[in-house]
GROMACS .gro file of C-alpha atoms in nm:
model
  451
    1MET     CA    1  -0.140   2.336  -0.655
    2SER     CA    2   0.142   2.221  -0.427
    3GLY     CA    3   0.165   2.573  -0.282
    4GLU     CA    4  -0.205   2.561  -0.194
    5ARG     CA    5  -0.157   2.220  -0.035
    6ALA     CA    6   0.143   2.342   0.165
    7GLN     CA    7  -0.033   2.658   0.279
    8ARG     CA    8  -0.349   2.484   0.393
    9ARG     CA    9  -0.199   2.187   0.575
   10GLN     CA   10   0.129   2.143   0.764
   11ARG     CA   11   0.096   1.804   0.931
   12LEU     CA   12   0.273   1.472   0.883
   13HIS     CA   13   0.099   1.136   0.925
   14PHE     CA   14   0.254   0.794   0.965
   15ASN     CA   15   0.098   0.464   0.858
   16LEU     CA   16   0.246   0.131   0.957
   17PHE     CA   17   0.298  -0.060   0.632
   18PHE     CA   18   0.362  -0.434   0.643
   19PRO     CA   19   0.485  -0.550   0.298
   20PHE     CA   20   0.534  -0.888   0.135
   21ALA     CA   21   0.904  -0.878   0.061
   22PRO     CA   22   1.151  -0.933   0.348
   23ASP     CA   23   1.225  -0.567   0.409
   24TYR     CA   24   1.296  -0.649   0.772
   25VAL     CA   25   1.559  -0.873   0.927
   26TRP     CA   26   1.416  -1.223   0.922
   27SER     CA   27   1.727  -1.365   1.087
   28GLN     CA   28   1.636  -1.198   1.416
   29GLN     CA   29   1.350  -1.444   1.460
   30SER     CA   30   1.387  -1.821   1.493
   31ARG     CA   31   1.024  -1.880   1.385
   32THR     CA   32   0.916  -1.784   1.035
   33ASP     CA   33   0.552  -1.829   1.135
   34ILE     CA   34   0.583  -1.536   1.377
   35TYR     CA   35   0.490  -1.313   1.083
   36TYR     CA   36   0.143  -1.468   1.099
   37ASP     CA   37   0.123  -1.461   1.478
   38PHE     CA   38  -0.165  -1.244   1.606
   39ASP     CA   39   0.012  -1.158   1.932
   40ALA     CA   40   0.325  -1.042   1.748
   41LEU     CA   41   0.119  -0.840   1.501
   42THR     CA   42  -0.070  -0.684   1.791
   43ARG     CA   43   0.257  -0.583   1.957
   44LEU     CA   44   0.374  -0.412   1.637
   45VAL     CA   45   0.045  -0.225   1.589
   46GLN     CA   46   0.034  -0.118   1.953
   47SER     CA   47   0.382   0.030   1.909
   48ALA     CA   48   0.251   0.227   1.612
   49GLU     CA   49  -0.039   0.354   1.820
   50ARG     CA   50   0.200   0.456   2.096
   51GLY     CA   51   0.371   0.666   1.827
   52LEU     CA   52   0.038   0.825   1.725
   53PHE     CA   53   0.039   0.660   1.381
   54SER     CA   54  -0.275   0.743   1.188
   55GLY     CA   55  -0.323   0.394   1.050
   56VAL     CA   56  -0.195   0.046   0.984
   57PHE     CA   57  -0.203  -0.065   0.621
   58PHE     CA   58  -0.159  -0.425   0.514
   59GLY     CA   59  -0.118  -0.523   0.151
   60GLU     CA   60  -0.318  -0.816   0.022
   61SER     CA   61  -0.218  -1.130  -0.165
   62LEU     CA   62  -0.505  -1.345  -0.284
   63ARG     CA   63  -0.274  -1.622  -0.403
   64LEU     CA   64   0.063  -1.740  -0.277
   65ARG     CA   65   0.328  -1.595  -0.503
   66GLU     CA   66   0.553  -1.823  -0.703
   67HIS     CA   67   0.905  -1.819  -0.838
   68LEU     CA   68   0.994  -2.038  -1.136
   69GLY     CA   69   0.671  -2.230  -1.088
   70VAL     CA   70   0.715  -2.309  -0.718
   71LEU     CA   71   0.624  -2.124  -0.399
   72ASN     CA   72   0.837  -1.813  -0.347
   73THR     CA   73   1.020  -1.874  -0.020
   74ASP     CA   74   1.199  -1.537  -0.024
   75ALA     CA   75   0.897  -1.340   0.088
   76ILE     CA   76   0.585  -1.359   0.298
   77THR     CA   77   0.346  -1.432   0.016
   78GLY     CA   78   0.013  -1.470   0.194
   79ARG     CA   79  -0.196  -1.282   0.443
   80PRO     CA   80  -0.457  -1.358   0.706
   81ASP     CA   81  -0.795  -1.221   0.603
   82ALA     CA   82  -0.754  -0.847   0.655
   83LEU     CA   83  -1.096  -0.780   0.805
   84VAL     CA   84  -1.074  -1.070   1.050
   85LEU     CA   85  -0.728  -0.954   1.155
   86PHE     CA   86  -0.843  -0.595   1.194
   87ALA     CA   87  -1.143  -0.701   1.402
   88HIS     CA   88  -0.890  -0.867   1.634
   89LEU     CA   89  -0.674  -0.552   1.639
   90ALA     CA   90  -0.972  -0.321   1.689
   91ALA     CA   91  -1.034  -0.486   2.026
   92ARG     CA   92  -0.671  -0.431   2.130
   93THR     CA   93  -0.625  -0.071   2.019
   94ASP     CA   94  -0.813   0.254   2.074
   95HIS     CA   95  -0.724   0.508   1.805
   96ILE     CA   96  -0.519   0.374   1.514
   97GLY     CA   97  -0.690   0.338   1.177
   98LEU     CA   98  -0.728  -0.006   1.016
   99ILE     CA   99  -0.682   0.010   0.637
  100ALA     CA  100  -0.772  -0.311   0.453
  101THR     CA  101  -0.678  -0.386   0.092
  102LEU     CA  102  -0.986  -0.532  -0.076
  103ASN     CA  103  -1.008  -0.623  -0.443
  104THR     CA  104  -1.292  -0.499  -0.663
  105THR     CA  105  -1.232  -0.771  -0.923
  106TYR     CA  106  -1.303  -1.073  -0.705
  107PHE     CA  107  -1.502  -0.951  -0.402
  108GLU     CA  108  -1.876  -0.905  -0.445
  109PRO     CA  109  -1.992  -0.548  -0.366
  110TYR     CA  110  -2.261  -0.644  -0.114
  111ASP     CA  111  -2.032  -0.879   0.078
  112LEU     CA  112  -1.747  -0.626   0.078
  113ALA     CA  113  -1.974  -0.340   0.187
  114ARG     CA  114  -2.118  -0.549   0.469
  115ARG     CA  115  -1.784  -0.677   0.600
  116ILE     CA  116  -1.587  -0.352   0.598
  117GLY     CA  117  -1.894  -0.158   0.712
  118THR     CA  118  -1.917  -0.395   1.009
  119LEU     CA  119  -1.549  -0.334   1.091
  120ASP     CA  120  -1.606   0.041   1.073
  121VAL     CA  121  -1.891   0.021   1.325
  122LEU     CA  122  -1.706  -0.232   1.543
  123SER     CA  123  -1.393  -0.013   1.563
  124GLY     CA  124  -1.581   0.310   1.629
  125GLY     CA  125  -1.506   0.460   1.288
  126ARG     CA  126  -1.147   0.354   1.226
  127ALA     CA  127  -1.178   0.153   0.903
  128GLY     CA  128  -1.024   0.237   0.567
  129TRP     CA  129  -1.055   0.064   0.230
  130ASN     CA  130  -0.756   0.048  -0.003
  131ILE     CA  131  -0.935   0.000  -0.335
  132VAL     CA  132  -0.743  -0.228  -0.572
  133THR     CA  133  -0.833  -0.393  -0.898
  134THR     CA  134  -0.660  -0.651  -1.114
  135ASP     CA  135  -0.702  -0.843  -1.436
  136SER     CA  136  -0.470  -1.125  -1.327
  137ALA     CA  137  -0.594  -1.466  -1.440
  138TRP     CA  138  -0.333  -1.622  -1.212
  139THR     CA  139  -0.501  -1.466  -0.907
  140GLY     CA  140  -0.850  -1.518  -1.044
  141ALA     CA  141  -0.800  -1.894  -1.060
  142ASN     CA  142  -0.859  -1.901  -0.684
  143PHE     CA  143  -1.203  -1.748  -0.744
  144ARG     CA  144  -1.314  -1.962  -1.042
  145ARG     CA  145  -1.299  -1.648  -1.255
  146GLY     CA  146  -0.947  -1.641  -1.390
  147GLY     CA  147  -0.908  -1.385  -1.667
  148TYR     CA  148  -1.272  -1.280  -1.689
  149LEU     CA  149  -1.183  -0.909  -1.677
  150ASP     CA  150  -0.991  -0.749  -1.964
  151HIS     CA  151  -0.706  -0.515  -1.873
  152SER     CA  152  -0.886  -0.223  -2.041
  153ASP     CA  153  -1.196  -0.282  -1.828
  154ARG     CA  154  -1.038  -0.296  -1.483
  155TYR     CA  155  -1.110   0.067  -1.387
  156THR     CA  156  -1.455   0.091  -1.543
  157HIS     CA  157  -1.543  -0.223  -1.348
  158ALA     CA  158  -1.387  -0.078  -1.031
  159ARG     CA  159  -1.586   0.246  -1.065
  160GLU     CA  160  -1.914   0.056  -1.085
  161HIS     CA  161  -1.812  -0.167  -0.793
  162VAL     CA  162  -1.726   0.131  -0.570
  163ASP     CA  163  -2.041   0.321  -0.671
  164LEU     CA  164  -2.255   0.018  -0.582
  165VAL     CA  165  -2.080  -0.018  -0.244
  166GLN     CA  166  -2.139   0.352  -0.186
  167ALA     CA  167  -2.505   0.319  -0.273
  168LEU     CA  168  -2.541   0.039  -0.020
  169TRP     CA  169  -2.379   0.252   0.250
  170ASP     CA  170  -2.588   0.556   0.157
  171ALA     CA  171  -2.911   0.360   0.192
  172TRP     CA  172  -2.877   0.366   0.571
  173PRO     CA  173  -3.003   0.700   0.711
  174SER     CA  174  -2.758   0.942   0.869
  175THR     CA  175  -2.954   0.952   1.192
  176GLY     CA  176  -3.189   0.699   1.339
  177THR     CA  177  -3.337   0.410   1.145
  178ARG     CA  178  -3.642   0.349   0.943
  179SER     CA  179  -3.804   0.015   0.892
  180PRO     CA  180  -3.800  -0.138   0.648
  181LEU     CA  181  -3.500   0.017   0.471
  182PRO     CA  182  -3.561   0.074   0.100
  183ALA     CA  183  -3.387  -0.169  -0.132
  184VAL     CA  184  -3.094  -0.065  -0.347
  185GLU     CA  185  -3.175  -0.161  -0.705
  186TRP     CA  186  -2.873  -0.165  -0.933
  187PHE     CA  187  -2.880  -0.268  -1.300
  188ASP     CA  188  -2.569  -0.169  -1.491
  189THR     CA  189  -2.284  -0.311  -1.698
  190TRP     CA  190  -2.128  -0.544  -1.444
  191TYR     CA  191  -2.381  -0.591  -1.165
  192ARG     CA  192  -2.753  -0.661  -1.133
  193VAL     CA  193  -2.834  -0.629  -0.763
  194VAL     CA  194  -3.143  -0.580  -0.548
  195ALA     CA  195  -3.028  -0.559  -0.186
  196GLN     CA  196  -3.120  -0.415   0.151
  197PRO     CA  197  -2.829  -0.302   0.374
  198GLU     CA  198  -2.817  -0.447   0.724
  199TRP     CA  199  -2.552  -0.239   0.899
  200PRO     CA  200  -2.565   0.114   1.046
  201ARG     CA  201  -2.322   0.396   0.983
  202SER     CA  202  -2.015   0.438   1.202
  203PRO     CA  203  -1.913   0.759   1.383
  204GLN     CA  204  -1.706   0.860   1.077
  205GLY     CA  205  -1.995   0.797   0.839
  206GLN     CA  206  -1.818   0.539   0.625
  207PRO     CA  207  -1.468   0.393   0.577
  208VAL     CA  208  -1.198   0.621   0.432
  209PHE     CA  209  -1.112   0.543   0.067
  210PHE     CA  210  -0.747   0.481  -0.027
  211GLN     CA  211  -0.600   0.394  -0.365
  212ALA     CA  212  -0.261   0.330  -0.525
  213GLY     CA  213  -0.306   0.356  -0.903
  214GLU     CA  214  -0.010   0.493  -1.095
  215SER     CA  215  -0.134   0.523  -1.455
  216ASP     CA  216  -0.324   0.827  -1.582
  217GLU     CA  217  -0.642   0.624  -1.546
  218GLY     CA  218  -0.544   0.529  -1.191
  219ARG     CA  219  -0.472   0.891  -1.097
  220ASP     CA  220  -0.806   1.002  -1.238
  221PHE     CA  221  -0.974   0.725  -1.037
  222ALA     CA  222  -0.802   0.858  -0.725
  223ALA     CA  223  -0.911   1.214  -0.801
  224ARG     CA  224  -1.271   1.094  -0.822
  225TYR     CA  225  -1.281   0.862  -0.521
  226ALA     CA  226  -0.972   0.854  -0.299
  227GLU     CA  227  -0.911   1.035   0.027
  228GLY     CA  228  -0.564   0.887   0.067
  229ILE     CA  229  -0.324   0.759  -0.197
  230PHE     CA  230  -0.020   0.535  -0.166
  231SER     CA  231   0.269   0.664  -0.377
  232ARG     CA  232   0.610   0.540  -0.490
  233TYR     CA  233   0.753   0.891  -0.529
  234LEU     CA  234   1.003   0.963  -0.253
  235ASP     CA  235   1.260   1.178  -0.434
  236PHE     CA  236   1.175   1.536  -0.338
  237ASP     CA  237   1.127   1.676  -0.689
  238ALA     CA  238   0.933   1.372  -0.809
  239ALA     CA  239   0.714   1.380  -0.498
  240LEU     CA  240   0.639   1.748  -0.552
  241ASP     CA  241   0.555   1.691  -0.920
  242TYR     CA  242   0.327   1.403  -0.823
  243ALA     CA  243   0.146   1.615  -0.561
  244THR     CA  244   0.105   1.898  -0.813
  245ASP     CA  245  -0.037   1.663  -1.075
  246LEU     CA  246  -0.285   1.512  -0.829
  247GLY     CA  247  -0.386   1.860  -0.716
  248ARG     CA  248  -0.476   1.953  -1.074
  249ARG     CA  249  -0.677   1.636  -1.117
  250LEU     CA  250  -0.862   1.695  -0.790
  251VAL     CA  251  -0.962   2.046  -0.898
  252ALA     CA  252  -1.075   1.911  -1.235
  253ALA     CA  253  -1.290   1.659  -1.047
  254GLY     CA  254  -1.452   1.940  -0.847
  255ARG     CA  255  -1.254   1.891  -0.529
  256PRO     CA  256  -1.008   2.113  -0.337
  257ALA     CA  257  -0.644   2.060  -0.431
  258ASP     CA  258  -0.561   1.949  -0.076
  259ASP     CA  259  -0.848   1.699  -0.047
  260LEU     CA  260  -0.624   1.393  -0.068
  261ARG     CA  261  -0.351   1.261   0.165
  262ILE     CA  262  -0.037   1.134  -0.014
  263PHE     CA  263   0.164   0.851   0.148
  264PRO     CA  264   0.486   0.733  -0.020
  265ALA     CA  265   0.629   0.408   0.118
  266THR     CA  266   0.972   0.400   0.280
  267SER     CA  267   1.185   0.284   0.570
  268VAL     CA  268   1.376   0.499   0.818
  269VAL     CA  269   1.717   0.405   0.957
  270LEU     CA  270   1.838   0.613   1.252
  271GLY     CA  271   2.180   0.645   1.409
  272ASP     CA  272   2.359   0.852   1.672
  273THR     CA  273   2.561   1.017   1.393
  274GLN     CA  274   2.525   1.031   1.015
  275ALA     CA  275   2.809   0.778   0.980
  276ASP     CA  276   2.647   0.548   1.233
  277ALA     CA  277   2.317   0.565   1.045
  278ARG     CA  278   2.485   0.486   0.712
  279ASP     CA  279   2.667   0.189   0.868
  280ARG     CA  280   2.342   0.056   1.013
  281HIS     CA  281   2.172   0.101   0.677
  282GLU     CA  282   2.442  -0.094   0.494
  283TRP     CA  283   2.429  -0.371   0.753
  284PHE     CA  284   2.053  -0.389   0.716
  285ARG     CA  285   2.069  -0.413   0.336
  286GLY     CA  286   2.326  -0.690   0.366
  287GLN     CA  287   2.093  -0.883   0.595
  288VAL     CA  288   1.781  -0.861   0.379
  289TRP     CA  289   1.952  -0.909   0.042
  290THR     CA  290   2.052  -1.271   0.086
  291ASP     CA  291   2.218  -1.471  -0.191
  292ARG     CA  292   1.891  -1.649  -0.262
  293ARG     CA  293   1.693  -1.328  -0.292
  294THR     CA  294   1.961  -1.166  -0.509
  295ARG     CA  295   1.973  -1.462  -0.745
  296ALA     CA  296   1.593  -1.468  -0.772
  297VAL     CA  297   1.591  -1.116  -0.917
  298VAL     CA  298   1.802  -1.235  -1.211
  299GLU     CA  299   1.613  -1.564  -1.245
  300LYS     CA  300   1.283  -1.380  -1.290
  301VAL     CA  301   1.421  -1.212  -1.602
  302TRP     CA  302   1.614  -1.511  -1.737
  303GLY     CA  303   1.316  -1.739  -1.671
  304ARG     CA  304   1.518  -2.037  -1.547
  305ASP     CA  305   1.715  -2.172  -1.256
  306LEU     CA  306   2.052  -1.998  -1.208
  307SER     CA  307   2.167  -2.175  -0.892
  308GLU     CA  308   2.521  -2.206  -1.034
  309LEU     CA  309   2.550  -1.832  -1.104
  310ASP     CA  310   2.841  -1.659  -0.931
  311LEU     CA  311   2.686  -1.351  -0.771
  312ASP     CA  312   3.025  -1.184  -0.754
  313GLY     CA  313   3.076  -1.233  -1.126
  314PRO     CA  314   2.900  -1.108  -1.442
  315LEU     CA  315   2.547  -1.169  -1.564
  316PRO     CA  316   2.483  -1.493  -1.758
  317ASP     CA  317   2.618  -1.504  -2.112
  318GLU     CA  318   2.309  -1.685  -2.239
  319PRO     CA  319   1.998  -1.483  -2.326
  320PRO     CA  320   1.677  -1.518  -2.124
  321ALA     CA  321   1.487  -1.840  -2.186
  322ILE     CA  322   1.164  -1.659  -2.269
  323VAL     CA  323   1.075  -1.368  -2.492
  324LYS     CA  324   0.769  -1.250  -2.304
  325GLN     CA  325   0.685  -1.316  -1.941
  326SER     CA  326   0.333  -1.431  -1.864
  327ARG     CA  327   0.112  -1.248  -1.618
  328SER     CA  328  -0.019  -1.585  -1.503
  329HIS     CA  329   0.283  -1.650  -1.281
  330GLY     CA  330   0.236  -1.367  -1.037
  331VAL     CA  331   0.431  -1.048  -0.989
  332MET     CA  332   0.716  -0.999  -1.237
  333ASN     CA  333   0.980  -0.727  -1.248
  334SER     CA  334   1.076  -0.708  -1.615
  335ARG     CA  335   0.756  -0.558  -1.756
  336ASP     CA  336   0.717  -0.856  -1.990
  337ARG     CA  337   1.036  -0.764  -2.181
  338PRO     CA  338   1.307  -1.002  -2.056
  339HIS     CA  339   1.547  -0.963  -2.349
  340LEU     CA  340   1.532  -0.584  -2.342
  341ILE     CA  341   1.580  -0.572  -1.964
  342ALA     CA  342   1.870  -0.819  -1.985
  343GLN     CA  343   2.047  -0.600  -2.240
  344GLN     CA  344   1.991  -0.287  -2.033
  345TRP     CA  345   2.137  -0.464  -1.729
  346ARG     CA  346   2.440  -0.579  -1.928
  347ASP     CA  347   2.502  -0.226  -2.054
  348LEU     CA  348   2.473  -0.082  -1.703
  349SER     CA  349   2.702  -0.349  -1.559
  350ARG     CA  350   2.970  -0.281  -1.821
  351GLU     CA  351   2.943   0.094  -1.768
  352ARG     CA  352   2.966   0.074  -1.389
  353GLY     CA  353   3.176  -0.241  -1.351
  354PHE     CA  354   2.898  -0.413  -1.154
  355THR     CA  355   2.895  -0.773  -1.045
  356VAL     CA  356   2.554  -0.942  -1.028
  357ARG     CA  357   2.534  -0.865  -0.657
  358GLN     CA  358   2.628  -0.499  -0.708
  359LEU     CA  359   2.380  -0.464  -0.994
  360VAL     CA  360   2.090  -0.600  -0.790
  361ARG     CA  361   2.181  -0.376  -0.496
  362HIS     CA  362   2.190  -0.079  -0.734
  363LEU     CA  363   1.849  -0.166  -0.878
  364ALA     CA  364   1.688  -0.239  -0.541
  365PRO     CA  365   1.505   0.041  -0.364
  366SER     CA  366   1.687   0.174  -0.060
  367ALA     CA  367   1.568   0.330   0.263
  368GLY     CA  368   1.449   0.680   0.189
  369PHE     CA  369   1.561   0.846   0.511
  370VAL     CA  370   1.891   0.760   0.678
  371GLY     CA  371   2.043   0.982   0.946
  372THR     CA  372   2.014   1.108   1.299
  373PRO     CA  373   1.666   1.170   1.438
  374ALA     CA  374   1.722   1.545   1.403
  375SER     CA  375   1.846   1.530   1.042
  376VAL     CA  376   1.563   1.299   0.932
  377ALA     CA  377   1.309   1.526   1.102
  378ASP     CA  378   1.457   1.829   0.923
  379ARG     CA  379   1.432   1.653   0.590
  380LEU     CA  380   1.073   1.545   0.648
  381ALA     CA  381   0.983   1.900   0.748
  382GLU     CA  382   1.104   2.019   0.406
  383TYR     CA  383   0.868   1.775   0.233
  384VAL     CA  384   0.573   1.873   0.450
  385HIS     CA  385   0.625   2.250   0.423
  386ALA     CA  386   0.653   2.221   0.044
  387GLY     CA  387   0.331   2.018   0.021
  388ALA     CA  388   0.514   1.724  -0.142
  389ILE     CA  389   0.374   1.459   0.093
  390ASP     CA  390   0.121   1.425   0.373
  391GLY     CA  391   0.267   1.120   0.537
  392LEU     CA  392   0.469   0.803   0.503
  393ASN     CA  393   0.384   0.436   0.484
  394LEU     CA  394   0.661   0.318   0.716
  395THR     CA  395   0.797  -0.035   0.690
  396PRO     CA  396   0.961  -0.155   1.013
  397THR     CA  397   1.317  -0.280   0.979
  398ALA     CA  398   1.253  -0.563   1.226
  399PHE     CA  399   0.955  -0.760   1.350
  400PRO     CA  400   0.775  -0.717   1.585
  401ASP     CA  401   0.977  -0.438   1.750
  402GLY     CA  402   1.104  -0.245   1.447
  403LEU     CA  403   0.912   0.076   1.523
  404ASP     CA  404   1.050   0.147   1.870
  405GLU     CA  405   1.332   0.377   1.758
  406ILE     CA  406   1.099   0.575   1.532
  407VAL     CA  407   0.846   0.617   1.813
  408ASP     CA  408   1.101   0.698   2.084
  409ARG     CA  409   1.354   0.905   1.888
  410LEU     CA  410   1.207   1.042   1.563
  411VAL     CA  411   0.851   1.127   1.671
  412PRO     CA  412   0.965   1.371   1.947
  413GLU     CA  413   1.186   1.553   1.695
  414LEU     CA  414   0.894   1.589   1.456
  415GLN     CA  415   0.672   1.715   1.737
  416ASP     CA  416   0.936   1.974   1.829
  417ARG     CA  417   0.915   2.103   1.471
  418GLY     CA  418   0.537   2.133   1.494
  419ILE     CA  419   0.460   1.891   1.209
  420TYR     CA  420   0.349   1.586   1.407
  421PRO     CA  421   0.062   1.554   1.656
  422ASP     CA  422   0.117   1.518   2.030
  423ARG     CA  423  -0.217   1.342   2.066
  424TYR     CA  424  -0.483   1.191   1.843
  425PRO     CA  425  -0.708   1.475   1.720
  426GLY     CA  426  -1.019   1.259   1.737
  427THR     CA  427  -1.153   0.907   1.766
  428THR     CA  428  -1.200   0.819   1.398
  429LEU     CA  429  -0.957   0.765   1.111
  430ARG     CA  430  -1.124   1.046   0.918
  431GLU     CA  431  -1.072   1.291   1.207
  432ASN     CA  432  -0.713   1.183   1.264
  433LEU     CA  433  -0.627   1.240   0.898
  434GLY     CA  434  -0.795   1.581   0.902
  435LEU     CA  435  -1.042   1.479   0.632
  436SER     CA  436  -1.378   1.632   0.548
  437PRO     CA  437  -1.692   1.420   0.523
  438SER     CA  438  -1.652   1.146   0.264
  439VAL     CA  439  -1.599   1.246  -0.096
  440ALA     CA  440  -1.902   1.044  -0.203
  441ARG     CA  441  -2.131   1.264   0.005
  442ARG     CA  442  -1.985   1.586  -0.136
  443ALA     CA  443  -1.944   1.504  -0.505
  444ASP     CA  444  -2.202   1.418  -0.765
  445ARG     CA  445  -2.215   1.059  -0.880
  446ASP     CA  446  -2.343   0.926  -1.211
  447ARG     CA  447  -2.526   0.620  -1.079
  448THR     CA  448  -2.789   0.392  -1.219
  449VAL     CA  449  -2.957   0.325  -0.887
  450ALA     CA  450  -3.291   0.366  -0.717
  451VAL     CA  451  -3.310   0.388  -0.339
   0.00000   0.00000   0.00000
């Protein structure tokens, strides 16, 4: 399947990805609130558009994240409303796609369809929807519905949600209007809706669907619905295996093997020489991995305050304070197995001679591409030609000017290798990603709906 993907498409896409964790140098800014500043965000997105990025993708946090029961001050834990922000950016950009993360668990289908459909029309067909679902009671408490959805139901619920949104979009005719529009009548497991859409279609027909599920169920969901997928597989062999697996699932779902764009997340650190790039990378990691952030990684597993812990010494002698971590306290990193993870970390530290600081650095993800512009471009060309990836979700290493080196130095090298555009192919996100008409209008759907 990867060979078919590689043969049929040889183009790299960049998305600007703005994460929650401080994967950029906070110390370069005197104001922490600049990360919520619309003018600064606009400057960053305009830099991405200057570099012909296909889209800008913001993650979503529907509740401020906590650490040991208090607000996590080591990361940007909240977000402006994505669709309001993207309406602002749509007026200040011309081509770049605007990909909003919107949750199927807590957003009502009609409201979601109306809001993102409005953005799609407003932006001239540049909207994308990153479809996410959750069963987190901790998040749901903000919506008066904490824990209403069982973990086993999250994807069956998401499928019905997306199908209902699609039915609402499909109710508007492809050309012209008719009055009155027929009502969408939906009576199924999770929703009982009778609604009449009130927004027209955009030039791209409807927003582009993205997804980031990792489980087998999540991958099957992507094969059924997604047109872009956000991946964590950056190692070449793992990325190729992932692309091959998705290709098989796409074919099984009745779609071409290359019908989905794969975007692993990463950062790029450039230098004038390989040694210069490595030095810059190490400096960057030292800046973002502060003592407080390093200690917090261990505290999340031990479940208690470790402010007296010597980071240049060994892990705590005492066992973690809890046996099982609760999902109600936000994002955790020990997969609800603190004692097992603690023992694995101790074994690794003894084997490698790691201090706490060295262990956390070893466990932390590193920039995927470090080198000169030419060497990074050569490496990316290998991925593209093999069909392992279609693009990257790029995290800037500084804010708001962390993309300038990529735009000015890396993009020209990629263009010289024929794998990156020298202009936007069209005016819509769908055109700029080289996508066919939406999957929903090409594939059969099992819907309980009358239009």
